Coordinates of C-alpha atoms and ligand atoms in Angstrom, one line a residue:
M1289 CA -31.3 9.7 -8.7
D1290 CA -30.8 13.4 -8.5
K1291 CA -27.4 15.1 -7.8
S1292 CA -29.0 16.4 -4.6
E1293 CA -29.2 12.8 -3.4
L1294 CA -25.4 12.8 -3.0
I1295 CA -25.7 14.6 0.2
F1296 CA -23.4 15.1 3.2
P1297 CA -24.7 14.8 6.8
A1298 CA -25.3 17.4 9.4
I1299 CA -23.3 16.8 12.6
D1300 CA -26.2 15.3 14.5
Q1301 CA -26.8 12.8 11.7
I1302 CA -23.3 11.3 12.4
P1303 CA -23.4 8.5 15.0
E1304 CA -21.8 9.7 18.2
K1305 CA -19.0 7.2 18.2
Y1306 CA -17.7 8.3 14.8
R1307 CA -17.7 12.0 15.7
I1308 CA -14.2 13.2 16.4
K1309 CA -13.4 16.4 18.1
F1310 CA -12.0 18.4 15.2
P1311 CA -9.8 20.1 14.4
I1312 CA -6.8 17.9 15.4
K1313 CA -3.8 20.1 15.4
Q1314 CA -0.9 17.7 15.3
R1315 CA 2.3 19.3 16.5
E1316 CA 4.2 16.1 17.5
Y1317 CA 6.7 14.2 15.5
L1318 CA 9.1 11.4 16.5
L1319 CA 12.7 12.2 16.4
N1320 CA 15.5 10.2 17.9
G1321 CA 13.3 8.6 20.5
N1322 CA 11.6 11.9 21.6
I1323 CA 8.2 13.2 20.7
E1324 CA 9.1 16.7 19.6
N1325 CA 6.7 19.6 19.2
W1326 CA 6.6 21.6 16.0
Y1327 CA 6.2 25.4 16.0
G1328 CA 6.7 26.1 12.3
E1329 CA 4.4 26.1 9.3
F1330 CA 1.4 23.6 9.2
R1331 CA -0.6 22.1 6.4
D1332 CA -4.4 22.0 6.8
V1333 CA -6.2 18.6 6.5
F1334 CA -9.6 18.5 4.7
S1335 CA -11.9 15.5 4.9
P1336 CA -13.7 14.1 1.8
V1337 CA -16.7 14.1 4.1
Y1338 CA -18.3 17.5 4.4
I1339 CA -20.5 18.4 7.4
E1340 CA -23.5 20.4 6.5
N1341 CA -24.4 23.2 8.9
S1342 CA -27.2 25.7 8.3
G1343 CA -26.6 25.8 4.5
K1344 CA -22.8 25.9 4.8
S1345 CA -20.6 23.0 4.6
D1346 CA -17.2 22.4 6.1
N1347 CA -14.5 19.7 5.9
Y1348 CA -11.6 21.2 7.8
I1349 CA -10.4 18.5 10.3
G1350 CA -6.9 19.5 11.4
S1351 CA -3.3 20.2 10.5
Y1352 CA 0.1 18.6 10.6
P1353 CA 3.7 20.0 10.6
M1354 CA 5.3 21.1 7.4
M1355 CA 8.9 20.4 8.3
G1356 CA 11.9 21.6 6.3
S1357 CA 15.2 20.2 5.2
K1358 CA 16.8 20.9 8.6
E1359 CA 14.4 18.6 10.5
A1360 CA 14.5 16.0 7.7
L1361 CA 18.3 15.8 8.0
E1362 CA 18.0 15.6 11.8
A1363 CA 15.7 12.5 11.3
L1364 CA 18.4 11.1 8.9
D1365 CA 21.1 11.7 11.5
A1366 CA 19.0 10.0 14.2
A1367 CA 18.3 6.9 12.0
E1368 CA 22.0 6.8 10.9
N1369 CA 23.3 7.0 14.4
A1370 CA 20.9 4.4 15.6
Y1371 CA 22.2 2.1 12.9
S1372 CA 25.7 3.1 13.5
H1373 CA 27.2 1.2 10.6
G1374 CA 25.4 -1.9 11.8
K1375 CA 26.9 -1.6 15.3
G1376 CA 23.9 0.2 16.8
E1377 CA 21.8 -1.4 19.6
W1378 CA 19.0 -2.3 17.2
P1379 CA 20.9 -3.9 14.3
S1380 CA 23.1 -5.9 16.7
M1381 CA 20.2 -7.2 18.9
T1382 CA 19.3 -10.9 18.6
V1383 CA 16.3 -11.7 16.5
E1384 CA 14.5 -12.7 19.6
E1385 CA 15.0 -9.3 21.2
R1386 CA 13.9 -7.5 18.0
I1387 CA 10.8 -9.7 17.9
G1388 CA 10.1 -8.6 21.5
S1389 CA 10.1 -5.0 20.5
I1390 CA 7.7 -5.6 17.6
R1391 CA 5.4 -7.6 19.9
K1392 CA 5.3 -4.6 22.3
F1393 CA 4.5 -2.3 19.4
V1394 CA 1.6 -4.5 18.2
L1395 CA 0.1 -4.5 21.7
L1396 CA 0.3 -0.7 22.0
M1397 CA -0.9 -0.3 18.4
K1398 CA -4.0 -2.4 19.1
E1399 CA -5.0 0.0 21.9
Q1400 CA -5.4 2.7 19.2
R1401 CA -7.6 0.7 16.8
E1402 CA -10.8 2.7 17.3
T1403 CA -9.0 6.1 16.8
V1404 CA -7.1 5.0 13.8
V1405 CA -10.2 3.4 12.2
N1406 CA -12.1 6.6 12.8
L1407 CA -9.4 8.7 11.2
L1408 CA -9.1 6.4 8.2
M1409 CA -12.8 7.1 7.6
W1410 CA -12.5 10.8 8.0
E1411 CA -9.2 11.4 6.2
I1412 CA -9.6 9.1 3.2
G1413 CA -13.3 8.3 3.2
K1414 CA -12.8 4.5 3.5
S1415 CA -15.8 2.6 4.7
L1416 CA -15.9 1.4 8.3
A1417 CA -15.7 -2.2 7.3
D1418 CA -12.7 -1.6 5.0
S1419 CA -11.0 0.7 7.5
Q1420 CA -11.4 -2.0 10.2
K1421 CA -10.1 -4.5 7.7
E1422 CA -7.1 -2.3 6.9
F1423 CA -6.2 -2.1 10.6
D1424 CA -6.7 -5.8 11.4
R1425 CA -5.0 -6.9 8.2
T1426 CA -2.0 -4.8 9.3
V1427 CA -1.9 -6.4 12.8
D1428 CA -2.2 -9.9 11.2
Y1429 CA 0.6 -8.9 8.8
I1430 CA 2.9 -8.0 11.7
N1431 CA 2.1 -11.2 13.6
D1432 CA 2.7 -13.3 10.5
T1433 CA 5.9 -11.5 9.8
I1434 CA 7.1 -12.5 13.3
E1435 CA 6.3 -16.1 12.5
A1436 CA 8.0 -15.9 9.1
L1437 CA 11.2 -14.5 10.7
K1438 CA 11.2 -17.3 13.3
N1439 CA 11.2 -19.8 10.4
L1440 CA 13.9 -17.9 8.6
D1441 CA 16.0 -17.8 11.8
R1442 CA 15.5 -21.6 12.3
E1443 CA 16.7 -22.3 8.7
S1444 CA 19.8 -20.1 9.1
S1445 CA 20.8 -21.6 12.5
R1446 CA 22.3 -24.5 10.6
F1447 CA 25.9 -24.7 9.2
T1448 CA 26.6 -25.6 5.6
I1449 CA 29.6 -27.5 4.5
S1450 CA 30.7 -27.5 0.9
D1451 CA 34.0 -28.2 -0.9
G1452 CA 35.8 -28.3 2.4
I1453 CA 34.4 -24.9 3.6
I1454 CA 32.2 -24.6 6.6
A1455 CA 29.8 -21.7 6.6
Q1456 CA 26.9 -20.1 8.4
I1457 CA 24.6 -18.1 6.1
R1458 CA 22.2 -15.6 7.6
R1459 CA 20.4 -12.4 6.6
A1460 CA 21.8 -9.1 7.8
P1461 CA 20.2 -5.6 7.7
L1462 CA 21.0 -3.0 5.0
G1463 CA 21.0 0.3 6.9
V1464 CA 18.7 3.3 6.8
V1465 CA 15.3 2.7 5.1
L1466 CA 13.0 5.5 3.9
C1467 CA 9.4 4.3 3.9
M1468 CA 6.6 6.1 2.1
G1469 CA 3.2 4.5 1.7
P1470 CA 0.2 5.5 -0.5
Y1471 CA -3.0 7.4 0.4
N1472 CA -5.4 4.5 -0.4
Y1473 CA -3.7 2.2 2.2
P1474 CA -2.0 4.7 4.4
L1475 CA -1.6 2.4 7.3
N1476 CA -1.3 -1.0 5.8
E1477 CA 1.0 -0.3 2.9
T1478 CA 3.3 1.9 5.0
F1479 CA 3.6 -0.9 7.5
A1480 CA 4.0 -3.5 4.9
T1481 CA 7.5 -2.1 4.3
L1482 CA 8.2 -0.5 7.6
I1483 CA 7.7 -3.6 9.8
P1484 CA 9.8 -6.0 7.8
A1485 CA 12.5 -3.3 7.4
L1486 CA 12.5 -2.9 11.2
I1487 CA 12.4 -6.5 12.2
M1488 CA 15.4 -7.3 10.0
G1489 CA 17.4 -4.7 12.0
N1490 CA 17.3 -1.6 9.8
T1491 CA 16.5 1.8 11.1
V1492 CA 13.7 3.8 9.5
I1493 CA 12.5 7.3 8.5
F1494 CA 8.9 7.3 7.5
K1495 CA 6.8 9.9 5.8
P1496 CA 3.0 9.4 5.8
P1497 CA 1.3 9.9 2.4
K1498 CA -0.2 13.3 1.5
L1499 CA -3.7 12.1 2.5
G1500 CA -4.0 9.9 5.6
V1501 CA -1.5 11.6 7.8
L1502 CA -3.3 12.3 11.1
L1503 CA -4.2 8.6 11.5
H1504 CA -0.5 7.8 12.2
Y1505 CA -0.4 10.3 15.0
P1506 CA -1.9 8.1 17.7
L1507 CA 0.9 5.5 17.0
L1508 CA 3.8 7.8 17.7
K1509 CA 3.9 6.9 21.3
A1510 CA 3.8 3.2 20.6
F1511 CA 6.9 3.6 18.3
K1512 CA 8.6 5.7 21.0
E1513 CA 7.9 3.1 23.7
A1514 CA 8.6 -0.1 21.7
F1515 CA 11.9 0.8 19.9
P1516 CA 15.3 2.1 21.0
K1517 CA 15.9 5.8 20.2
G1518 CA 16.4 6.8 16.6
V1519 CA 15.1 3.4 15.2
V1520 CA 11.9 5.0 14.0
N1521 CA 11.7 8.7 13.0
T1522 CA 8.8 10.5 11.3
V1523 CA 9.0 13.4 8.8
Y1524 CA 6.1 15.5 7.5
G1525 CA 6.0 18.1 4.8
R1526 CA 6.5 18.7 1.0
G1527 CA 8.5 16.0 -0.7
A1528 CA 10.8 18.7 -2.2
N1529 CA 11.6 20.0 1.3
V1530 CA 11.9 16.8 3.3
I1531 CA 12.5 13.9 1.0
S1532 CA 14.8 15.5 -1.6
P1533 CA 17.5 16.5 0.9
I1534 CA 17.4 13.0 2.5
M1535 CA 17.8 11.3 -0.9
E1536 CA 20.5 13.8 -2.1
S1537 CA 22.5 13.0 1.0
G1538 CA 23.3 9.5 -0.4
R1539 CA 22.8 8.1 3.1
I1540 CA 19.6 6.1 2.4
N1541 CA 20.2 2.4 1.8
V1542 CA 16.7 1.4 0.8
L1543 CA 13.8 3.3 -0.7
A1544 CA 10.5 1.7 0.0
F1545 CA 7.9 3.7 -1.9
I1546 CA 4.4 3.0 -3.0
G1547 CA 3.0 5.6 -5.4
S1548 CA 3.7 6.7 -9.0
S1549 CA 6.6 5.7 -11.1
K1550 CA 7.2 9.4 -12.0
V1551 CA 7.9 10.2 -8.3
A1552 CA 9.8 7.0 -7.8
D1553 CA 12.1 7.8 -10.7
S1554 CA 12.8 11.3 -9.6
L1555 CA 13.6 10.1 -6.0
K1556 CA 16.0 7.4 -7.2
Q1557 CA 17.7 9.9 -9.5
L1558 CA 18.5 12.2 -6.5
H1559 CA 20.7 9.6 -4.9
P1560 CA 24.3 10.4 -5.8
K1561 CA 25.3 6.7 -5.9
P1562 CA 22.2 5.0 -7.3
H1563 CA 24.0 1.6 -7.2
R1564 CA 24.0 1.8 -3.4
L1565 CA 20.3 2.3 -3.3
K1566 CA 18.0 -0.7 -3.2
S1567 CA 14.4 0.1 -4.2
V1568 CA 11.2 -1.6 -3.2
L1569 CA 8.5 0.0 -5.3
G1570 CA 4.7 -0.5 -5.7
L1571 CA 3.6 1.6 -8.7
E1572 CA 0.7 2.2 -11.0
A1573 CA -1.3 -0.4 -12.9
K1574 CA -4.2 -0.7 -15.3
N1575 CA -5.3 -4.3 -14.8
P1576 CA -7.7 -5.6 -17.5
A1577 CA -10.5 -8.1 -17.1
I1578 CA -10.8 -10.3 -20.2
I1579 CA -14.3 -11.8 -20.4
L1580 CA -14.6 -14.8 -22.8
K1581 CA -17.8 -15.7 -24.6
D1582 CA -18.6 -18.6 -22.3
A1583 CA -18.2 -16.7 -19.1
D1584 CA -20.9 -17.0 -16.4
I1585 CA -22.3 -13.4 -16.8
D1586 CA -23.9 -13.0 -13.3
E1587 CA -20.7 -14.2 -11.5
T1588 CA -18.5 -12.1 -13.8
V1589 CA -20.6 -9.0 -13.2
K1590 CA -20.3 -9.5 -9.4
E1591 CA -16.5 -10.0 -9.5
C1592 CA -16.0 -7.1 -11.9
I1593 CA -17.9 -4.8 -9.6
T1594 CA -15.8 -5.8 -6.6
G1595 CA -12.7 -5.6 -8.7
A1596 CA -13.5 -2.2 -10.2
L1597 CA -15.3 -0.4 -7.4
S1598 CA -14.0 -1.7 -4.0
Y1599 CA -12.9 1.5 -2.1
N1600 CA -14.4 3.4 -5.1
G1601 CA -11.8 1.9 -7.5
Q1602 CA -8.9 3.6 -5.6
R1603 CA -6.7 0.5 -5.5
C1604 CA -3.6 -0.2 -7.6
T1605 CA -5.0 -3.7 -8.2
A1606 CA -8.5 -2.5 -9.3
L1607 CA -9.9 -3.7 -12.7
K1608 CA -9.4 -0.5 -14.7
L1609 CA -10.4 -1.8 -18.2
I1610 CA -13.0 -4.5 -19.1
Y1611 CA -12.7 -6.4 -22.4
V1612 CA -15.9 -8.4 -23.1
H1613 CA -16.5 -10.7 -26.1
E1614 CA -19.0 -9.3 -28.6
N1615 CA -21.4 -12.4 -28.2
I1616 CA -22.2 -11.5 -24.6
A1617 CA -21.3 -7.8 -24.5
A1618 CA -24.8 -6.4 -24.6
E1619 CA -26.1 -8.6 -21.8
F1620 CA -22.9 -8.1 -19.6
V1621 CA -23.1 -4.3 -19.9
S1622 CA -26.8 -4.1 -19.2
K1623 CA -26.4 -6.3 -16.1
L1624 CA -23.3 -4.4 -14.9
S1625 CA -25.2 -1.2 -15.2
S1626 CA -28.2 -2.3 -13.2
E1627 CA -26.0 -3.8 -10.5
V1628 CA -23.9 -0.6 -10.3
E1629 CA -27.0 1.5 -10.0
K1630 CA -28.0 -0.5 -6.9
L1631 CA -24.8 0.1 -5.0
K1632 CA -25.4 1.8 -1.7
K1633 CA -23.8 5.3 -1.5
G1634 CA -23.3 7.0 1.8
M1635 CA -20.9 8.1 4.4
P1636 CA -18.1 5.8 5.5
W1637 CA -19.8 4.7 8.7
D1638 CA -23.1 3.8 7.0
E1639 CA -23.9 0.1 7.1
N1640 CA -23.1 -1.8 3.9
V1641 CA -22.0 1.3 2.2
K1642 CA -20.1 0.8 -1.1
I1643 CA -19.7 4.2 -2.6
T1644 CA -18.1 6.9 -0.4
P1645 CA -16.6 10.4 -0.9
L1646 CA -13.2 10.6 -2.7
P1647 CA -10.3 12.2 -0.8
E1648 CA -8.2 13.6 -3.6
P1649 CA -8.9 17.3 -4.2
G1650 CA -10.3 17.8 -7.7
K1651 CA -10.9 14.1 -8.3
S1652 CA -14.6 14.4 -9.3
E1653 CA -13.6 17.1 -11.8
Y1654 CA -10.8 14.8 -13.2
L1655 CA -13.2 11.9 -13.6
T1656 CA -15.7 14.1 -15.3
E1657 CA -13.1 15.2 -17.7
L1658 CA -12.3 11.5 -18.5
I1659 CA -16.0 10.8 -19.1
N1660 CA -16.4 13.9 -21.3
D1661 CA -13.3 13.1 -23.3
A1662 CA -14.5 9.5 -23.8
V1663 CA -18.0 10.6 -24.8
N1664 CA -16.6 13.1 -27.3
N1665 CA -14.6 10.3 -28.8
G1666 CA -17.5 8.0 -29.3
A1667 CA -18.1 6.2 -25.9
T1668 CA -21.5 5.9 -24.3
L1669 CA -22.2 6.7 -20.7
V1670 CA -24.2 3.6 -19.8
N1671 CA -25.7 3.9 -16.3
P1672 CA -28.3 6.7 -15.7
N1673 CA -26.6 8.0 -12.6
G1674 CA -23.0 7.5 -13.8
G1675 CA -20.8 10.5 -13.2
K1676 CA -23.2 12.6 -11.1
Y1677 CA -21.4 14.3 -8.3
N1678 CA -21.6 16.7 -5.4
K1679 CA -18.1 17.9 -4.4
S1680 CA -16.2 14.8 -3.4
F1681 CA -19.1 12.4 -3.7
F1682 CA -19.1 10.8 -7.1
F1683 CA -21.4 8.1 -8.5
P1684 CA -19.6 5.4 -10.5
A1685 CA -19.8 5.7 -14.3
I1686 CA -19.7 2.8 -16.8
L1687 CA -18.3 3.9 -20.2
N1688 CA -19.0 1.5 -23.2
N1689 CA -17.3 1.4 -26.6
V1690 CA -14.1 2.8 -25.2
N1691 CA -11.1 3.0 -27.7
D1692 CA -7.5 4.0 -27.7
K1693 CA -8.2 7.6 -28.7
M1694 CA -9.6 8.2 -25.2
K1695 CA -7.7 9.3 -22.1
V1696 CA -9.5 6.7 -20.0
Y1697 CA -8.0 4.0 -22.2
H1698 CA -4.4 5.1 -21.3
E1699 CA -4.6 6.8 -17.9
E1700 CA -5.0 5.1 -14.6
Q1701 CA -8.3 6.5 -13.5
F1702 CA -7.9 5.4 -9.8
G1703 CA -11.5 6.1 -9.2
P1704 CA -15.1 4.9 -9.9
V1705 CA -15.1 4.9 -13.7
I1706 CA -15.4 1.6 -15.5
P1707 CA -14.3 1.6 -19.2
V1708 CA -15.7 -1.3 -21.3
I1709 CA -14.4 -2.5 -24.7
T1710 CA -16.2 -5.0 -26.8
Y1711 CA -13.8 -7.3 -28.7
K1712 CA -14.2 -9.8 -31.5
D1713 CA -10.7 -11.3 -31.6
I1714 CA -8.9 -12.3 -28.4
Q1715 CA -5.7 -10.7 -29.9
E1716 CA -7.2 -7.3 -29.1
P1717 CA -7.0 -7.6 -25.3
L1718 CA -3.8 -9.5 -25.5
D1719 CA -2.2 -6.7 -27.6
Y1720 CA -3.4 -4.2 -25.0
V1721 CA -1.6 -6.1 -22.3
T1722 CA 1.6 -6.5 -24.4
N1723 CA 1.7 -2.8 -25.4
S1724 CA 0.7 -1.4 -22.0
D1725 CA 3.2 0.4 -19.8
Y1726 CA 1.9 -1.6 -16.9
G1727 CA 2.4 -5.3 -16.0
Q1728 CA 0.8 -6.0 -12.7
Q1729 CA -2.2 -8.5 -13.0
A1730 CA -5.0 -9.5 -15.3
S1731 CA -8.3 -11.4 -14.8
I1732 CA -9.7 -13.9 -17.2
F1733 CA -13.4 -14.9 -17.0
G1734 CA -14.6 -18.0 -18.8
N1735 CA -15.2 -21.8 -18.6
D1736 CA -13.2 -23.6 -21.2
P1737 CA -10.0 -25.1 -19.6
D1738 CA -8.2 -25.5 -22.9
Y1739 CA -8.8 -21.9 -23.9
I1740 CA -8.1 -20.5 -20.5
A1741 CA -4.8 -22.5 -20.4
T1742 CA -3.5 -20.9 -23.6
L1743 CA -4.4 -17.4 -22.2
I1744 CA -2.6 -18.2 -18.9
D1745 CA 0.5 -19.2 -20.8
T1746 CA 0.5 -16.0 -22.8
L1747 CA -0.3 -13.7 -19.9
V1748 CA 2.0 -15.0 -17.2
N1749 CA 5.0 -13.5 -19.2
Q1750 CA 3.3 -10.1 -19.4
V1751 CA 1.9 -9.6 -15.9
C1752 CA 2.7 -11.1 -12.5
R1753 CA -0.6 -12.6 -11.5
V1754 CA -3.3 -14.1 -13.7
N1755 CA -6.6 -14.4 -11.9
V1756 CA -9.2 -16.9 -13.2
N1757 CA -12.9 -16.0 -12.6
S1758 CA -11.6 -13.7 -9.8
Q1759 CA -10.9 -10.0 -9.4
C1760 CA -7.3 -8.8 -9.2
Q1761 CA -5.9 -8.3 -5.8
R1762 CA -2.8 -8.2 -3.6
G1763 CA -3.8 -10.7 -0.9
P1764 CA -3.5 -13.0 0.8
D1765 CA -0.4 -11.4 2.1
N1766 CA 1.7 -14.5 1.9
F1767 CA 1.3 -14.5 -1.9
P1768 CA 4.0 -12.6 -3.9
F1769 CA 2.9 -9.1 -4.9
T1770 CA 4.8 -7.5 -7.7
G1771 CA 4.6 -6.3 -11.3
R1772 CA 6.5 -5.8 -14.5
K1773 CA 7.4 -2.7 -16.5
D1774 CA 6.1 0.5 -14.7
S1775 CA 4.1 -1.4 -12.1
A1776 CA 6.7 -2.5 -9.5
E1777 CA 10.3 -3.1 -8.5
A1778 CA 11.0 -6.0 -6.1
T1779 CA 8.4 -8.3 -4.6
L1780 CA 6.5 -7.9 -1.4
S1781 CA 4.8 -10.6 0.7
I1782 CA 5.3 -11.7 4.2
Y1783 CA 8.1 -14.1 3.1
D1784 CA 9.6 -11.8 0.4
A1785 CA 9.7 -8.6 2.4
L1786 CA 12.1 -10.1 5.0
R1787 CA 14.4 -10.9 2.1
V1788 CA 14.0 -7.5 0.4
F1789 CA 15.1 -5.6 3.5
S1790 CA 18.1 -7.7 4.2
I1791 CA 21.2 -9.1 2.5
R1792 CA 22.7 -12.6 2.8
T1793 CA 25.9 -12.5 4.8
L1794 CA 28.0 -15.5 5.7
V1795 CA 30.8 -16.5 8.0
A1796 CA 33.1 -19.1 6.3
A1797 CA 36.1 -21.0 7.2
K1798 CA 38.2 -23.9 5.8
E1799 CA 37.1 -27.0 7.5
N1800 CA 40.2 -27.9 9.6
E1801 CA 40.7 -28.7 13.2
G1802 CA 41.8 -25.2 14.3
N1803 CA 38.8 -23.5 12.7
K1804 CA 36.4 -26.1 14.0
K1805 CA 37.7 -25.4 17.5
I1806 CA 37.3 -21.7 17.1
I1807 CA 33.7 -22.1 15.8
H1808 CA 33.0 -24.6 18.6
D1809 CA 34.2 -22.2 21.3
I1810 CA 32.2 -19.3 19.9
L1811 CA 29.1 -21.4 19.8
K1812 CA 29.6 -23.0 23.2
D1813 CA 29.8 -19.7 25.1
D1814 CA 27.3 -17.8 22.9
K1815 CA 30.0 -15.4 22.1
S1816 CA 28.4 -14.1 18.8
N1817 CA 24.8 -13.1 17.9
F1818 CA 25.5 -14.0 14.3
L1819 CA 27.5 -17.1 14.5
S1820 CA 25.1 -19.2 16.6
T1821 CA 23.0 -22.3 16.4
D1822 CA 20.3 -20.9 18.8
F1823 CA 16.9 -20.6 17.3
I1824 CA 13.5 -19.4 18.5
L1825 CA 10.8 -21.9 18.9
Ligands
G3H2575 O1 -3.4 -0.1 -4.1 C1 -2.9 -1.2 -4.3 C2 -3.0 -2.2 -3.2 O2 -1.8 -2.8 -3.0 C3 -4.1 -3.1 -3.5 O3 -4.3 -4.0 -2.5 O4 -5.6 -5.7 -3.7 O5 -5.4 -5.7 -1.2 O6 -6.7 -4.0 -2.3 P1 -5.6 -4.9 -2.4

């Protein structure tokens, strides 16, 4: 393959249904139940997909508002007023009423599927199949969250009696939640915190990630129509201008952030009373694959390619370092290389495409720097086309004989570079896991149950998910997703998220005739939303 094979299309080579009328100049933002128009500064949006036109190429696709601290604090006021110390319309609604609003939102959201999927492809270069999956997975997540809340509500509709005290224990909202998702799952991972936060009765400010902004714009109307005013507010702009003043105000109760630990730490430190802030963080990771000498090589190669290169390796759960036993290293690396070379490269809408352009500016140059640094320190670039690139279009590179002197050993590459290390003694990969700053997941490939069992028992206290003969991943969404060390704070899953965005609150009374009568009267006439034995079927 020649570098010139990494080519971008001319406009007439793009199937009609994936052509969007660019540029999209987004002026609108959602504030206090109104879709407002912005007349200030804008930020340009550039696609990872360039369009070739008579020897020139272009990737400008639109712009979005660059709001300032004034507008950010207006969003905060709106969210705080809507919460109103827990007495606002939204936090005091019944669970059934809140579920009704979320259902309305899902219906309106589904109408925007095609537009959002198209924008996912154009803004972050995700393939059509993966963009559709991201949208559908999000819809499923919302529906499953509704079912999980119904279960939770059924469980909490009972009274508990202990030591002569009668109590009803439920979960209550926490206040104003700031939601910030990552660019690789701009829709799904923003909604994975936003929806549970909302359904539990909190109000929300959300800021889309730096890349993957415009795709939220078709959903503003759905938010406006489905929720009472001020319950959902959007802010756009530089973190320092919009997020810092919000955090410095001390009026945020939960920070839901998926991104780097450096940014998470700096945001948390801005809060004047950090003990009041609950944080839900999904951070960086460098999950290793540990390939044992008896692993099935063909199956392992397949799983490592999916693990390392799905969405071009831009997943926090991606396999970012491969340890292979010396007995099978040569065969594994050679098969890995020939399979990687066969991966179909192309534009996001191309059928069965696996390798697509990368959205982060300067990413190809960064990956090239990692490769050069590794090669200068003794690594071998294995596959013939590895590391070739044209602008944002980068062909995956396999690096063999990687060691701890190389940047790629330490840094989270978050892209299509696969570092491989041959080991003799199993202690080498285990030491890597122990000494790593990250603690999300690991994958073991092998066939001996006794040996695998000892590795499982060592690894489960270092990471939060050990995958056997399977790539690392977050899903299914009802499994707990979390990490140790610099990889996460709190746990997300359909079940856990409802708990993360709420606090257990109870009403308790000494079990005597007078109190029983009071409780009975409240229940009989449905006088309270909280103290109630009603439940949703
Ligand atoms: O980027 C991190 C994501 O949470 C990974 O999710 O394993 O479903 O691709 P995934």
